[in-house]
Coordinates of C-alpha atoms in Angstrom, one line a residue:
Chain A
X1 CA 120.4 -143.0 -48.2
X2 CA 122.3 -140.0 -46.9
X3 CA 120.1 -137.8 -49.0
X4 CA 117.0 -139.5 -47.6
X5 CA 118.1 -138.8 -44.0
X6 CA 118.9 -135.3 -44.8
X7 CA 115.6 -134.8 -46.5
X8 CA 113.7 -136.2 -43.4
X9 CA 115.8 -134.1 -41.1
X10 CA 115.1 -130.9 -43.0
X11 CA 111.4 -131.7 -43.2
X12 CA 111.3 -132.3 -39.4
X13 CA 113.1 -129.0 -38.7
X14 CA 110.8 -127.2 -41.1
X15 CA 107.8 -128.7 -39.3
X16 CA 109.2 -127.6 -35.9
X17 CA 109.7 -124.0 -37.2
X18 CA 106.2 -123.8 -38.6
X19 CA 104.7 -125.3 -35.4
X20 CA 106.6 -122.8 -33.3
X21 CA 105.3 -119.9 -35.3
X22 CA 101.7 -121.1 -35.3
X23 CA 101.7 -121.9 -31.5
X24 CA 103.4 -118.6 -30.9
X25 CA 100.4 -116.9 -32.6
X26 CA 97.6 -118.9 -31.1
X27 CA 98.7 -118.9 -27.5
X28 CA 99.1 -115.1 -27.1
X29 CA 95.7 -114.5 -28.8
X30 CA 94.1 -117.0 -26.4
X31 CA 95.8 -115.6 -23.4
X32 CA 95.0 -112.0 -24.3
X33 CA 91.3 -112.9 -24.9
X34 CA 90.9 -114.8 -21.6
X35 CA 92.7 -112.1 -19.6
X36 CA 91.1 -109.2 -21.5
X37 CA 94.3 -107.7 -22.7
X38 CA 93.0 -106.5 -26.0
X39 CA 91.3 -103.3 -24.9
X40 CA 92.3 -100.4 -22.8
X41 CA 90.8 -100.3 -19.4
X42 CA 88.7 -97.2 -18.8
X43 CA 90.6 -95.3 -16.2
X44 CA 92.1 -91.8 -16.2
X45 CA 89.9 -91.2 -19.1
X46 CA 90.3 -87.7 -20.5
X47 CA 90.3 -86.0 -17.2
X48 CA 88.0 -88.1 -15.0
X49 CA 88.7 -91.4 -13.3
X50 CA 86.4 -94.3 -13.8
X51 CA 87.2 -97.7 -12.2
X52 CA 85.4 -100.4 -14.0
X53 CA 84.7 -103.4 -11.8
X54 CA 86.5 -106.6 -12.9
X55 CA 84.4 -109.6 -13.4
X56 CA 85.9 -112.9 -14.2
X57 CA 83.7 -115.7 -15.4
X58 CA 85.5 -118.7 -16.8
X59 CA 84.0 -120.8 -19.6
X60 CA 81.7 -123.5 -18.4
X61 CA 80.8 -126.9 -19.6
X62 CA 77.5 -126.6 -21.3
X63 CA 77.1 -130.2 -22.2
X64 CA 75.4 -131.2 -18.9
X65 CA 72.1 -133.1 -19.3
X66 CA 69.2 -132.1 -17.3
X67 CA 66.8 -134.4 -15.6
X68 CA 63.4 -133.2 -14.5
X69 CA 62.5 -133.2 -10.8
X70 CA 58.9 -132.3 -10.1
X71 CA 58.3 -130.8 -6.8
X72 CA 54.6 -130.7 -5.8
X73 CA 54.8 -129.6 -2.3
X74 CA 51.5 -127.8 -1.6
X75 CA 52.6 -125.7 1.3
X76 CA 50.7 -122.4 1.4
X77 CA 52.4 -119.0 1.5
X78 CA 50.9 -116.9 4.3
X79 CA 53.1 -114.3 5.8
X80 CA 55.6 -113.6 3.1
X81 CA 56.7 -110.0 3.0
X82 CA 59.2 -109.6 0.2
X83 CA 60.0 -110.9 -3.2
X84 CA 63.6 -111.8 -3.9
X85 CA 64.7 -113.4 -7.1
X86 CA 68.3 -114.4 -7.3
X87 CA 69.8 -116.5 -10.1
X88 CA 73.5 -116.9 -9.9
X89 CA 74.5 -119.8 -11.9
X90 CA 77.0 -120.6 -14.6
X91 CA 74.4 -122.4 -16.7
X92 CA 70.9 -121.3 -15.7
X93 CA 67.7 -120.9 -17.4
X94 CA 65.3 -118.8 -15.4
X95 CA 62.0 -117.3 -16.4
X96 CA 59.7 -115.5 -14.1
X97 CA 56.6 -113.9 -15.2
X98 CA 53.8 -112.6 -13.0
X99 CA 51.0 -110.2 -12.8
X100 CA 48.8 -109.0 -10.1
X101 CA 45.5 -110.7 -9.9
X102 CA 44.8 -110.9 -6.2
X103 CA 44.7 -114.6 -5.7
X104 CA 47.7 -116.7 -6.1
X105 CA 48.6 -120.1 -7.2
X106 CA 52.0 -121.6 -7.8
X107 CA 53.1 -124.6 -9.4
X108 CA 56.9 -124.9 -9.2
X109 CA 58.7 -127.2 -11.5
X110 CA 62.4 -127.5 -10.9
X111 CA 64.8 -129.0 -13.4
X112 CA 68.3 -129.6 -12.2
X113 CA 71.1 -131.9 -13.2
X114 CA 71.2 -135.1 -11.1
X115 CA 74.8 -134.4 -10.2
X116 CA 74.3 -130.7 -9.7
X117 CA 75.1 -128.9 -6.5
X118 CA 72.2 -126.6 -5.9
X119 CA 70.1 -125.3 -3.1
X120 CA 66.4 -124.4 -3.3
X121 CA 65.6 -122.5 -0.2
X122 CA 62.0 -122.1 -0.9
X123 CA 60.0 -124.2 -3.2
X124 CA 56.3 -124.5 -3.0
X125 CA 53.2 -124.3 -4.9
X126 CA 49.6 -125.3 -5.0
X127 CA 47.1 -125.4 -7.7
X128 CA 43.5 -124.6 -7.8
X129 CA 41.2 -124.4 -10.8
X130 CA 40.4 -120.7 -10.1
X131 CA 44.0 -119.5 -9.9
X132 CA 46.9 -118.8 -12.1
X133 CA 50.0 -120.8 -12.3
X134 CA 53.6 -120.0 -11.7
X135 CA 56.1 -122.3 -13.3
X136 CA 59.7 -121.9 -12.6
X137 CA 62.4 -123.9 -14.2
X138 CA 66.1 -123.9 -13.8
X139 CA 68.9 -126.2 -14.8
X140 CA 72.6 -125.8 -14.0
X141 CA 75.5 -126.6 -11.8
X142 CA 76.2 -124.8 -8.6
X143 CA 73.0 -122.9 -8.7
X144 CA 71.7 -120.9 -5.8
X145 CA 68.1 -119.9 -6.1
X146 CA 65.5 -118.7 -3.7
X147 CA 62.1 -117.4 -4.4
X148 CA 59.9 -115.8 -1.9
X149 CA 56.6 -114.5 -3.0
X150 CA 54.8 -111.6 -1.4
X151 CA 51.2 -112.7 -1.6
X152 CA 50.0 -109.2 -0.9
X153 CA 51.6 -107.7 -3.9
X154 CA 51.6 -110.0 -6.7
X155 CA 50.5 -113.2 -8.3
X156 CA 52.2 -115.3 -10.8
X157 CA 51.2 -116.0 -14.4
X158 CA 51.8 -119.1 -16.3
X159 CA 55.3 -119.7 -17.7
X160 CA 56.3 -122.3 -20.0
X161 CA 59.3 -124.5 -19.4
X162 CA 62.3 -122.3 -20.1
X163 CA 65.3 -124.3 -19.0
X164 CA 68.1 -124.3 -21.5
X165 CA 71.7 -125.4 -21.6
X166 CA 73.1 -122.0 -22.1
X167 CA 71.0 -120.0 -19.6
X168 CA 69.2 -116.8 -19.7
X169 CA 67.1 -114.6 -17.4
X170 CA 63.7 -113.4 -18.6
X171 CA 61.7 -111.5 -16.0
X172 CA 58.5 -109.8 -16.9
X173 CA 56.2 -108.2 -14.4
X174 CA 53.0 -106.5 -15.6
X175 CA 50.8 -105.0 -13.0
X176 CA 47.1 -104.7 -13.4
X177 CA 46.2 -102.9 -10.2
X178 CA 48.0 -99.9 -8.7
X179 CA 50.3 -101.7 -6.4
X180 CA 54.1 -101.6 -6.3
X181 CA 56.1 -104.7 -6.5
X182 CA 58.9 -104.6 -4.1
X183 CA 62.0 -106.6 -5.0
X184 CA 64.9 -106.9 -2.7
X185 CA 67.6 -108.3 -5.0
X186 CA 67.5 -109.0 -8.6
X187 CA 70.8 -110.4 -9.5
X188 CA 71.8 -112.5 -12.4
X189 CA 75.2 -113.5 -13.9
X190 CA 75.6 -115.7 -16.9
X191 CA 78.4 -116.8 -19.2
X192 CA 76.3 -117.1 -22.3
X193 CA 72.8 -116.2 -21.2
X194 CA 70.8 -113.3 -22.4
X195 CA 69.0 -111.1 -19.8
X196 CA 65.7 -109.6 -20.6
X197 CA 63.8 -107.6 -18.0
X198 CA 60.4 -106.1 -18.6
X199 CA 59.3 -104.5 -15.4
X200 CA 56.5 -102.1 -14.5
X201 CA 55.7 -100.5 -11.2
X202 CA 58.6 -102.1 -9.3
X203 CA 60.8 -101.0 -6.5
X204 CA 64.1 -102.8 -6.5
X205 CA 66.9 -102.4 -3.9
X206 CA 69.6 -104.1 -5.9
X207 CA 69.5 -104.7 -9.6
X208 CA 72.8 -106.3 -10.6
X209 CA 73.0 -108.0 -14.0
X210 CA 75.9 -109.4 -15.9
X211 CA 76.1 -111.3 -19.2
X212 CA 79.4 -112.3 -20.5
X213 CA 78.6 -112.9 -24.1
X214 CA 74.9 -112.1 -24.7
X215 CA 72.9 -108.9 -24.4
X216 CA 71.0 -107.3 -21.6
X217 CA 67.7 -105.7 -22.4
X218 CA 65.7 -103.8 -19.9
X219 CA 62.3 -102.3 -20.5
X220 CA 61.4 -100.4 -17.3
X221 CA 58.2 -98.5 -16.6
X222 CA 57.8 -96.7 -13.3
X223 CA 60.7 -98.5 -11.7
X224 CA 62.8 -97.3 -8.7
X225 CA 66.2 -98.8 -8.0
X226 CA 67.3 -98.1 -4.5
X227 CA 70.9 -98.9 -3.8
X228 CA 72.7 -100.4 -6.8
X229 CA 71.8 -100.5 -10.4
X230 CA 74.5 -102.3 -12.4
X231 CA 74.3 -103.9 -15.9
X232 CA 77.5 -105.1 -17.4
X233 CA 78.5 -107.3 -20.4
X234 CA 81.7 -108.3 -21.9
X235 CA 80.5 -108.7 -25.5
X236 CA 76.8 -108.2 -25.7
X237 CA 74.9 -104.9 -26.2
X238 CA 73.0 -103.3 -23.4
X239 CA 69.6 -101.6 -24.1
X240 CA 67.9 -99.8 -21.3
X241 CA 64.6 -98.1 -22.3
X242 CA 61.5 -97.0 -20.6
X243 CA 60.0 -94.2 -18.6
X244 CA 59.7 -93.0 -15.0
X245 CA 63.0 -94.5 -13.8
X246 CA 64.4 -93.4 -10.5
X247 CA 68.0 -94.4 -10.6
X248 CA 70.1 -95.7 -7.7
X249 CA 72.9 -93.7 -6.0
X250 CA 75.3 -96.0 -7.8
X251 CA 74.3 -96.7 -11.4
X252 CA 76.7 -98.4 -13.7
X253 CA 76.1 -99.6 -17.3
X254 CA 79.3 -100.8 -18.9
X255 CA 80.4 -103.1 -21.7
X256 CA 83.7 -104.2 -23.0
X257 CA 82.8 -104.5 -26.7
X258 CA 79.0 -104.0 -26.9
X259 CA 77.1 -100.9 -27.7
X260 CA 74.9 -99.2 -25.1
X261 CA 71.6 -97.6 -25.5
X262 CA 70.2 -95.7 -22.5
X263 CA 66.8 -94.1 -23.3
X264 CA 64.6 -93.0 -20.4
X265 CA 61.7 -90.6 -20.4
X266 CA 61.5 -88.8 -17.0
X267 CA 64.6 -89.9 -15.3
X268 CA 64.8 -89.0 -11.6
X269 CA 66.9 -89.8 -8.5
X270 CA 66.5 -89.8 -4.8
X271 CA 66.6 -86.1 -4.0
X272 CA 68.6 -86.5 -0.8
X273 CA 71.6 -88.1 -2.3
X274 CA 74.2 -87.2 -5.0
X275 CA 73.9 -89.7 -7.8
X276 CA 76.5 -90.6 -10.4
X277 CA 75.8 -92.8 -13.3
X278 CA 78.6 -94.3 -15.3
X279 CA 77.9 -95.5 -18.8
X280 CA 80.9 -96.7 -20.6
X281 CA 82.1 -99.0 -23.4
X282 CA 85.6 -99.9 -24.4
X283 CA 84.7 -100.6 -28.0
X284 CA 81.1 -99.7 -28.7
X285 CA 79.0 -96.7 -29.3
X286 CA 76.8 -95.0 -26.7
X287 CA 73.3 -93.7 -27.5
X288 CA 72.2 -91.6 -24.5
X289 CA 68.7 -90.1 -24.6
X290 CA 67.0 -88.7 -21.4
X291 CA 64.2 -86.5 -20.6
X292 CA 64.1 -84.7 -17.3
X293 CA 61.0 -83.3 -15.8
X294 CA 60.2 -81.0 -12.9
X295 CA 63.0 -80.3 -10.6
X296 CA 65.5 -82.9 -11.8
X297 CA 68.8 -81.4 -12.8
X298 CA 71.7 -83.2 -14.5
X299 CA 75.2 -82.8 -15.7
X300 CA 76.6 -84.9 -18.6
X301 CA 80.3 -85.5 -19.1
X302 CA 81.1 -87.4 -22.2
X303 CA 84.4 -88.3 -23.8
X304 CA 85.8 -90.7 -26.3
X305 CA 89.3 -91.6 -27.5
X306 CA 88.6 -92.7 -31.0
X307 CA 85.2 -91.5 -32.2
X308 CA 83.1 -88.4 -32.0
X309 CA 80.8 -86.9 -29.5
X310 CA 77.5 -85.3 -30.7
X311 CA 74.8 -83.7 -28.6
X312 CA 71.5 -82.0 -28.9
X313 CA 68.7 -81.0 -26.5
X314 CA 66.6 -78.5 -24.8
X315 CA 67.1 -76.7 -21.5
X316 CA 70.8 -77.4 -21.4
X317 CA 73.9 -75.4 -21.6
X318 CA 77.4 -76.3 -22.9
X319 CA 80.1 -76.0 -20.2
X320 CA 83.0 -77.3 -22.3
X321 CA 83.3 -78.7 -25.7
X322 CA 86.1 -80.3 -27.8
X323 CA 86.0 -82.6 -30.7
X324 CA 86.0 -85.7 -28.5
X325 CA 84.7 -84.3 -25.3
X326 CA 81.7 -82.4 -24.1
X327 CA 80.2 -81.3 -20.8
X328 CA 76.6 -80.3 -20.6
X329 CA 74.5 -79.1 -17.7
X330 CA 70.9 -78.3 -17.2
X331 CA 70.4 -74.6 -16.3
X332 CA 69.9 -75.0 -12.6
X333 CA 72.3 -77.8 -12.0
X334 CA 74.7 -77.5 -9.1
X335 CA 77.2 -80.0 -7.5
X336 CA 75.4 -82.4 -5.2
X337 CA 72.0 -81.4 -6.5
X338 CA 71.3 -83.4 -9.6
X339 CA 72.4 -86.5 -11.4
X340 CA 75.9 -86.6 -12.9
X341 CA 76.3 -88.8 -15.9
X342 CA 79.7 -89.9 -17.1
X343 CA 79.8 -91.3 -20.6
X344 CA 83.0 -92.8 -21.9
X345 CA 83.9 -94.8 -24.9
X346 CA 87.4 -95.7 -26.0
X347 CA 86.5 -96.6 -29.6
X348 CA 83.1 -95.5 -30.5
X349 CA 80.9 -92.5 -30.9
X350 CA 78.7 -91.0 -28.3
X351 CA 75.3 -89.4 -29.2
X352 CA 73.6 -87.4 -26.5
X353 CA 70.1 -86.0 -26.4
X354 CA 69.0 -84.3 -23.2
X355 CA 65.6 -82.7 -22.9
X356 CA 64.9 -80.7 -19.7
X357 CA 61.3 -79.5 -19.4
Chain B
X1 CA 139.4 -109.9 -55.2
X2 CA 137.7 -112.8 -56.9
X3 CA 134.1 -112.1 -58.0
X4 CA 131.4 -113.9 -56.0
X5 CA 130.0 -117.0 -57.7
X6 CA 126.3 -117.5 -57.2
X7 CA 125.4 -120.9 -55.8
X8 CA 123.9 -123.1 -58.4
X9 CA 121.2 -125.6 -57.6
X10 CA 120.3 -128.5 -59.8
X11 CA 118.7 -130.8 -57.2
X12 CA 115.1 -132.0 -57.1
X13 CA 112.2 -129.8 -56.1
X14 CA 111.9 -129.2 -52.4
X15 CA 108.8 -129.1 -50.3
X16 CA 108.0 -126.0 -48.2
X17 CA 108.9 -127.8 -45.0
X18 CA 112.2 -128.9 -46.5
X19 CA 112.9 -125.3 -47.5
X20 CA 112.4 -124.0 -44.0
X21 CA 114.4 -126.9 -42.6
X22 CA 117.3 -126.4 -45.0
X23 CA 117.4 -122.6 -44.1
X24 CA 118.7 -123.8 -40.8
X25 CA 121.0 -126.6 -42.1
X26 CA 122.3 -125.0 -45.3
X27 CA 121.1 -121.5 -45.8
X28 CA 123.4 -120.5 -48.7
X29 CA 122.4 -123.5 -50.9
X30 CA 118.7 -123.0 -50.0
X31 CA 118.8 -119.4 -50.9
X32 CA 120.3 -120.3 -54.2
X33 CA 117.5 -122.8 -54.7
X34 CA 114.8 -120.3 -53.9
X35 CA 116.1 -117.7 -56.3
X36 CA 116.3 -120.3 -59.0
X37 CA 113.2 -122.3 -58.6
X38 CA 110.6 -121.0 -56.2
X39 CA 107.1 -120.4 -57.5
X40 CA 104.8 -117.5 -56.8
X41 CA 102.6 -119.6 -54.5
X42 CA 105.6 -120.7 -52.4
X43 CA 106.7 -117.1 -52.1
X44 CA 103.2 -116.1 -51.0
X45 CA 103.2 -118.8 -48.4
X46 CA 106.7 -117.9 -47.1
X47 CA 105.6 -114.2 -46.9
X48 CA 102.5 -115.2 -44.9
X49 CA 104.7 -117.2 -42.5
X50 CA 106.9 -114.1 -42.1
X51 CA 103.9 -111.9 -41.2
X52 CA 102.6 -114.5 -38.8
X53 CA 106.0 -115.0 -37.2
X54 CA 106.3 -111.2 -36.7
X55 CA 103.0 -111.1 -35.0
X56 CA 103.9 -114.1 -32.8
X57 CA 107.2 -112.5 -31.9
X58 CA 105.7 -109.2 -30.7
X59 CA 102.7 -111.0 -29.1
X60 CA 105.0 -113.2 -27.0
X61 CA 107.3 -110.3 -26.1
X62 CA 104.2 -108.5 -24.8
X63 CA 103.1 -111.4 -22.7
X64 CA 106.6 -111.5 -21.1
X65 CA 106.5 -107.7 -20.5
X66 CA 103.0 -107.9 -19.1
X67 CA 104.0 -110.3 -16.4
X68 CA 106.8 -107.9 -15.2
X69 CA 104.9 -105.5 -12.9
X70 CA 107.1 -102.4 -13.6
X71 CA 107.0 -102.8 -17.4
X72 CA 103.3 -103.6 -17.4
X73 CA 102.5 -100.4 -15.5
X74 CA 104.7 -98.5 -18.0
X75 CA 102.8 -100.0 -20.9
X76 CA 99.4 -99.3 -19.3
X77 CA 100.4 -95.7 -18.6
X78 CA 101.2 -95.2 -22.2
X79 CA 98.0 -97.0 -23.3
X80 CA 100.0 -99.7 -25.0
X81 CA 97.9 -102.9 -24.8
X82 CA 98.2 -106.2 -26.6
X83 CA 96.5 -105.0 -29.7
X84 CA 98.7 -101.9 -30.1
X85 CA 101.9 -103.8 -29.4
X86 CA 101.5 -106.9 -31.4
X87 CA 99.6 -105.5 -34.4
X88 CA 101.7 -102.4 -34.4
X89 CA 104.9 -104.4 -34.3
X90 CA 103.6 -106.6 -37.1
X91 CA 102.8 -103.6 -39.3
X92 CA 106.2 -102.2 -38.5
X93 CA 107.9 -105.5 -39.5
X94 CA 105.9 -105.6 -42.7
X95 CA 106.8 -102.1 -43.7
X96 CA 110.5 -102.3 -42.6
X97 CA 110.9 -105.5 -44.7
X98 CA 110.4 -103.5 -47.9
X99 CA 112.4 -100.6 -46.7
X100 CA 115.2 -102.9 -45.6
X101 CA 115.1 -104.7 -49.0
X102 CA 115.1 -101.3 -50.8
X103 CA 118.2 -100.1 -48.9
X104 CA 120.1 -103.4 -49.6
X105 CA 119.1 -103.3 -53.2
X106 CA 120.2 -99.8 -53.7
X107 CA 123.6 -100.3 -52.0
X108 CA 124.2 -103.7 -53.7
X109 CA 123.5 -102.1 -57.1
X110 CA 125.9 -99.4 -56.2
X111 CA 128.5 -102.1 -55.6
X112 CA 127.8 -103.3 -59.2
X113 CA 125.7 -106.3 -58.0
X114 CA 123.1 -107.8 -60.3
X115 CA 119.8 -108.9 -58.9
X116 CA 116.0 -108.3 -58.7
X117 CA 114.3 -106.6 -55.8
X118 CA 111.7 -109.3 -55.7
X119 CA 114.4 -111.9 -55.0
X120 CA 115.8 -110.0 -52.1
X121 CA 112.4 -109.5 -50.6
X122 CA 111.6 -113.2 -50.9
X123 CA 114.9 -114.1 -49.2
X124 CA 114.4 -111.5 -46.4
X125 CA 111.0 -113.1 -45.6
X126 CA 113.1 -116.0 -44.2
X127 CA 113.8 -113.8 -41.2
X128 CA 110.7 -115.7 -39.9
X129 CA 113.1 -118.5 -39.1
X130 CA 115.1 -116.2 -36.9
X131 CA 111.8 -114.9 -35.3
X132 CA 111.3 -118.4 -33.9
X133 CA 114.3 -117.9 -31.5
X134 CA 112.5 -115.0 -29.9
X135 CA 109.2 -116.9 -29.8
X136 CA 110.9 -119.8 -28.1
X137 CA 112.8 -117.6 -25.8
X138 CA 109.7 -115.7 -24.8
X139 CA 107.9 -119.0 -24.1
X140 CA 110.7 -120.1 -21.8
X141 CA 110.7 -116.6 -20.2
X142 CA 107.0 -116.9 -19.4
X143 CA 107.7 -119.8 -17.1
X144 CA 110.5 -118.0 -15.3
X145 CA 110.4 -115.4 -12.5
X146 CA 111.8 -111.9 -12.9
X147 CA 114.7 -111.2 -13.5
X148 CA 115.4 -114.5 -15.2
X149 CA 112.6 -113.9 -17.7
X150 CA 114.1 -110.6 -18.8
X151 CA 117.5 -112.3 -19.1
X152 CA 116.2 -115.1 -21.3
X153 CA 114.2 -112.7 -23.5
X154 CA 117.1 -110.4 -24.0
X155 CA 119.4 -113.3 -24.8
X156 CA 117.0 -114.7 -27.4
X157 CA 116.7 -111.2 -29.0
X158 CA 120.5 -111.0 -29.3
X159 CA 120.6 -114.4 -30.9
X160 CA 117.8 -113.4 -33.2
X161 CA 119.6 -110.2 -34.3
X162 CA 122.9 -112.1 -34.9
X163 CA 121.1 -114.8 -36.9
X164 CA 119.1 -112.2 -38.9
X165 CA 122.3 -110.4 -39.7
X166 CA 123.9 -113.6 -41.0
X167 CA 120.8 -114.4 -43.1
X168 CA 120.7 -110.9 -44.5
X169 CA 124.3 -110.9 -45.5
X170 CA 123.9 -114.3 -47.2
X171 CA 120.8 -113.2 -49.0
X172 CA 122.5 -110.1 -50.4
X173 CA 125.4 -112.2 -51.5
X174 CA 123.3 -114.7 -53.3
X175 CA 121.0 -112.3 -55.0
X176 CA 123.5 -109.7 -56.2
X177 CA 126.7 -111.7 -56.5
X178 CA 128.8 -109.2 -54.5
X179 CA 131.4 -110.1 -51.9
X180 CA 130.9 -110.7 -48.2
X181 CA 132.1 -107.3 -46.9
X182 CA 130.0 -105.4 -49.5
X183 CA 127.0 -107.7 -48.6
X184 CA 127.5 -107.1 -44.9
X185 CA 127.4 -103.3 -45.4
X186 CA 124.4 -103.5 -47.8
X187 CA 122.5 -106.1 -45.8
X188 CA 123.3 -105.3 -42.2
X189 CA 125.2 -102.1 -41.5
X190 CA 123.2 -99.7 -43.6
X191 CA 119.8 -101.0 -42.5
X192 CA 120.9 -101.0 -38.9
X193 CA 122.1 -97.4 -39.1
X194 CA 118.8 -96.4 -40.7
X195 CA 116.7 -98.1 -38.0
X196 CA 115.0 -100.8 -40.1
X197 CA 117.1 -103.7 -39.1
X198 CA 115.6 -104.3 -35.6
X199 CA 112.0 -104.9 -36.6

């Protein structure tokens, strides 16, 4: 009997010890992950300061069911002057696709949870047999969305239902006539959603994208970003490709653990402003490839803590070079006249190709 | 001086939970049991628990340090983040275990002890039990404001070191059959002086 009690007591104590150790392992890992304590914040990085903005998106409940609400208001757009697309939801599926045809038709279908808290500031559409169709679906909680169409610039093409539980943003604009689409704000922030932008002939004042877990892919052709161009992810990769991109005064492409590819043919900037572009990843490689035409000058400062920096190009000179750092400039670059790029990676290699023609 | 008589153990086979429990209740007898009857699989499991407990210990200490603003700034200034601190500490604990065992083995053999290095390594992995004191102390410290969190953490580390010293001395005694004072020198003093005891 005494032996039985002793046996139970020692088993219980042994269980407590094991549970303490296991809990003491799991809790710090969880805490460090949620509070982003694993990596080193990119600041005071090999000689230059870089303050990465902090975004906190808490995990969301993705199990909400979505009911369909059809809105068939046939109010006609007449005096619309700008296009703004804002999707800022924790669980949002948004797909916008349009092309310029001259005449416009919209059919707007909104899907939202019955218990959701959302505001649709503008929702309209009408249908005619001779016109194209715009179909816009979203589902999520606490969603703010407004869509205003500038009839003079664009029409909308047909989009299939794209609402999902985990959310994404897919925007594709293909212009068929020489007109510029003017977009005020294109902002999207998702926990799990992927962001894909395929834009051509667009002028955007603010392009601000964040995806916590998934990737951001931008295909930009003849796009100008006016004030702010920001693409950030926590885990996903970022790919920005295209040609004829005029970058904003503040451009920031950063990722905690994803790799970054920035490949633009004919990169320019507003000539009356000094422009600095930050491209950085805590744990991820950076592939930087730009071509500069005409009078665009640039300076590239690249540094990594654990990794290597390699560079190649034409029309550039090396200002400074170490194993993990390099500074390059185009021949006629001077401070305040040109684009300054700061590339930083804590753990990852940086490959640079700059061609100045 | 009477020679040390190794503890004999003729009892039934113990489960792993019982082994860990009995380390607390009757460490000497349990050490004797482990030397005599433990299997390779049990030793592997006990070693894994040791590594896990070392990680948990350093991870919890980092969390406490992180919530103290002066210390967290100091850590950030030296680029010491969670990864570096907890994984680095675990690796140090792993390496120091073998160095610790090597020093104790060498000194115990010099004192004419008889034992195998594998046995002393196995018994030293039970320092994981002492690590739970720091884990629990850190857990309590996380809920307290500064400076109480520092006080609780330091106190738990002191208890951990004292308990670890006791287990180390007992382990050397059981494995090599040397007396208490010789075991204390081989298992505590020498490793402490050579800097491998604290990890």
